[in-house]
Amino acid sequence: MTGLPTRLLMGSGPSTVPDRVLTAMAQPTLGHLDPAFLALAEDANALLRSAFRTANPTTFSVSGTGSAGMETMIANFLEPGDRLVVGVCGLFGERIVDAAQRLGVCVSRVDAPWGEPVDYARLEPLVGAGTRALAVVHGETSTGVAQPLEGLAELAHDHDALFMVDCVTSLGGHPLEIDDAGVDVAFSATQKCLNCPPGLAPMTLSDRALERLAARRTRVASWCFDLPAILEYWDSRTRVYHHTPPINSIYALHEALMLVLETGLETRWREHAAASAALLVGLEPLGARGLVRAEHRLWPLTTVVPPPEVDEAAIRHELLERHGMEIAGGLGALAGRAWRIGTMGVNASLKSVTAVVEAIATALGESSSAVADACESALETWSATIRAADPHPAGQGAP
Ligand SMILES: *Cc1c(COP(=O)(O)O)cnc(C)c1O
């Protein structure tokens, strides 16, 4: 096949896929019960445990994109009539509410203004006797907010509720420690900070989550995402066929996780912090500003409010057509009012950050010296953040 352009993918996902991952994906397809495939898949699950920072034996990938992970979480760990509390601070929190309501779950929600995380003090009174689960989005890609997880697991567990987290945009790019944070059910996706093509939803389940699954009063309403059946395939003692997993996508995930762990998870987090900081410092002299306060900024995805007179869609169009570079526009309340710039995985690099700063400055009609100054400021901030002892802003990331 020919004729497709090469793009630098710096939107909200998918992100740029490295050649090593594409090459891994192009290896010969094996059968889903072939011992050679199963060994590789087990290896991928072990690498996922490292990336999630968990010892959960049940760590695997759901077949389908991040949304399949969300559907699996809701359909298996809640039953019709169960009470779920959701912290909503953007579109992806809304989706958890929507998916749960469709399955007959009674949802109580706490909303934060777009651009801010959900306040612990507002969630606390809603979680009580009868609450079956508490769910939040760790990396809210629609706004660029990182939701602090501190205290939420204790709050849920004190009331015998599960703590469920959407880690789609944080896994591999933002400090996340599943076991330390007490998360029972987490799902992610391959096409954000892991730099794989879309198609798998990495998932990890605590013992508490598995006990809940075993104690269900009703059958799981979804055939496709029926975890008790799916886990019989992933369990090495049973290996019962449920559906054919996307074999070549698992090759890609394995290679992508090797890349993450070769660099080191903490180095990757630091690179994402540096990229987000450098991007903002480069764009601020052009009249753009960050939407989210520094301590709540999601490093892999930075929301930028362009200067008021600028047609944000025209600039995005120019970036794509003239520079082969994709950035995302605002969603929902931010439509037409923001750019969402992803510096995910390999694009959490000085090279990608200066490329996007340069392209935006040029598209805004800046002089060549102003373009050079913007790139120079980005470089200085990048270097300072990479060297800093601890890039964590206060109160952010894992407890
Ligand atoms: C991208 C995204 C999803 C949905 O993932 P898909 O792979 O598009 O189905 C869910 N949650 C968050 C936070 C996301 O960024």
PDB file of N, CA and C and ligand atoms in Angstrom, residues 12 65-68 92 95 137 139-141 166 168-169 187 189 191-192 198, ligand 1:
ATOM      1  N   SER A  12      -4.297  14.257  20.689  1.00  0.00           N
ATOM      2  CA  SER A  12      -4.735  13.567  21.906  1.00  0.00           C
ATOM      3  C   SER A  12      -4.630  12.049  21.749  1.00  0.00           C
ATOM      4  N   THR A  65     -10.185  -0.932  21.791  1.00  0.00           N
ATOM      5  CA  THR A  65      -9.488   0.298  22.183  1.00  0.00           C
ATOM      6  C   THR A  65      -9.767   0.619  23.657  1.00  0.00           C
ATOM      7  N   GLY A  66      -9.296   1.750  24.099  1.00  0.00           N
ATOM      8  CA  GLY A  66      -9.509   2.165  25.490  1.00  0.00           C
ATOM      9  C   GLY A  66     -10.965   2.061  25.916  1.00  0.00           C
ATOM     10  N   SER A  67     -11.861   2.378  25.031  1.00  0.00           N
ATOM     11  CA  SER A  67     -13.294   2.325  25.363  1.00  0.00           C
ATOM     12  C   SER A  67     -13.739   0.907  25.708  1.00  0.00           C
ATOM     13  N   ALA A  68     -13.109  -0.093  25.091  1.00  0.00           N
ATOM     14  CA  ALA A  68     -13.427  -1.491  25.425  1.00  0.00           C
ATOM     15  C   ALA A  68     -12.994  -1.777  26.867  1.00  0.00           C
ATOM     16  N   PHE A  92     -14.186  12.357  29.379  1.00  0.00           N
ATOM     17  CA  PHE A  92     -14.012  10.932  29.656  1.00  0.00           C
ATOM     18  C   PHE A  92     -14.688  10.510  30.954  1.00  0.00           C
ATOM     19  N   ARG A  95     -18.205   9.962  29.996  1.00  0.00           N
ATOM     20  CA  ARG A  95     -18.416   8.670  29.327  1.00  0.00           C
ATOM     21  C   ARG A  95     -18.603   7.537  30.327  1.00  0.00           C
ATOM     22  N   VAL A 137     -11.083   9.625  36.437  1.00  0.00           N
ATOM     23  CA  VAL A 137     -10.193   9.589  35.282  1.00  0.00           C
ATOM     24  C   VAL A 137      -8.866  10.200  35.727  1.00  0.00           C
ATOM     25  N   GLY A 139      -5.978  10.721  33.960  1.00  0.00           N
ATOM     26  CA  GLY A 139      -5.504  11.718  32.994  1.00  0.00           C
ATOM     27  C   GLY A 139      -6.668  12.135  32.106  1.00  0.00           C
ATOM     28  N   GLU A 140      -7.276  13.289  32.388  1.00  0.00           N
ATOM     29  CA  GLU A 140      -8.469  13.717  31.634  1.00  0.00           C
ATOM     30  C   GLU A 140      -8.004  14.396  30.344  1.00  0.00           C
ATOM     31  N   THR A 141      -7.990  13.626  29.270  1.00  0.00           N
ATOM     32  CA  THR A 141      -7.433  14.073  27.992  1.00  0.00           C
ATOM     33  C   THR A 141      -8.246  15.197  27.345  1.00  0.00           C
ATOM     34  N   ASP A 166      -9.557   5.320  35.153  1.00  0.00           N
ATOM     35  CA  ASP A 166      -9.189   5.405  33.730  1.00  0.00           C
ATOM     36  C   ASP A 166      -7.765   5.953  33.668  1.00  0.00           C
ATOM     37  N   VAL A 168      -5.900   5.870  30.797  1.00  0.00           N
ATOM     38  CA  VAL A 168      -5.590   5.798  29.364  1.00  0.00           C
ATOM     39  C   VAL A 168      -4.422   6.713  29.005  1.00  0.00           C
ATOM     40  N   THR A 169      -4.477   7.970  29.437  1.00  0.00           N
ATOM     41  CA  THR A 169      -3.438   8.905  29.012  1.00  0.00           C
ATOM     42  C   THR A 169      -2.319   9.039  30.033  1.00  0.00           C
ATOM     43  N   PHE A 187      -7.833   0.674  33.610  1.00  0.00           N
ATOM     44  CA  PHE A 187      -7.685   0.339  32.186  1.00  0.00           C
ATOM     45  C   PHE A 187      -6.937   1.469  31.504  1.00  0.00           C
ATOM     46  N   ALA A 189      -4.938   2.370  27.279  1.00  0.00           N
ATOM     47  CA  ALA A 189      -5.027   2.152  25.831  1.00  0.00           C
ATOM     48  C   ALA A 189      -3.607   2.202  25.297  1.00  0.00           C
ATOM     49  N   GLN A 191      -2.474   3.526  22.349  1.00  0.00           N
ATOM     50  CA  GLN A 191      -2.083   4.549  21.364  1.00  0.00           C
ATOM     51  C   GLN A 191      -1.784   5.919  21.961  1.00  0.00           C
ATOM     52  N   LYS A 192      -1.636   5.987  23.284  1.00  0.00           N
ATOM     53  CA  LYS A 192      -1.311   7.288  23.872  1.00  0.00           C
ATOM     54  C   LYS A 192       0.179   7.257  24.248  1.00  0.00           C
ATOM     55  N   PRO A 198      -3.642   1.954  17.853  1.00  0.00           N
ATOM     56  CA  PRO A 198      -4.799   1.673  18.698  1.00  0.00           C
ATOM     57  C   PRO A 198      -5.268   0.233  18.517  1.00  0.00           C
TER      58      PRO A 198
HETATM   59  C1  LIG B   1      -8.528   8.176  24.448  1.00  0.00           C
HETATM   60  C2  LIG B   1      -9.203   8.030  25.758  1.00  0.00           C
HETATM   61  C3  LIG B   1     -10.203   7.069  25.999  1.00  0.00           C
HETATM   62  C4  LIG B   1     -10.811   6.246  24.909  1.00  0.00           C
HETATM   63  O1  LIG B   1      -9.913   5.443  24.281  1.00  0.00           O
HETATM   64  P1  LIG B   1     -10.186   4.911  22.780  1.00  0.00           P
HETATM   65  O2  LIG B   1      -8.950   4.127  22.530  1.00  0.00           O
HETATM   66  O3  LIG B   1     -10.343   6.117  21.924  1.00  0.00           O
HETATM   67  O4  LIG B   1     -11.387   4.071  22.819  1.00  0.00           O
HETATM   68  C5  LIG B   1     -10.704   6.939  27.283  1.00  0.00           C
HETATM   69  N1  LIG B   1     -10.253   7.716  28.280  1.00  0.00           N
HETATM   70  C6  LIG B   1      -9.319   8.654  28.088  1.00  0.00           C
HETATM   71  C7  LIG B   1      -8.876   9.475  29.247  1.00  0.00           C
HETATM   72  C8  LIG B   1      -8.766   8.840  26.825  1.00  0.00           C
HETATM   73  O5  LIG B   1      -7.840   9.784  26.636  1.00  0.00           O
END
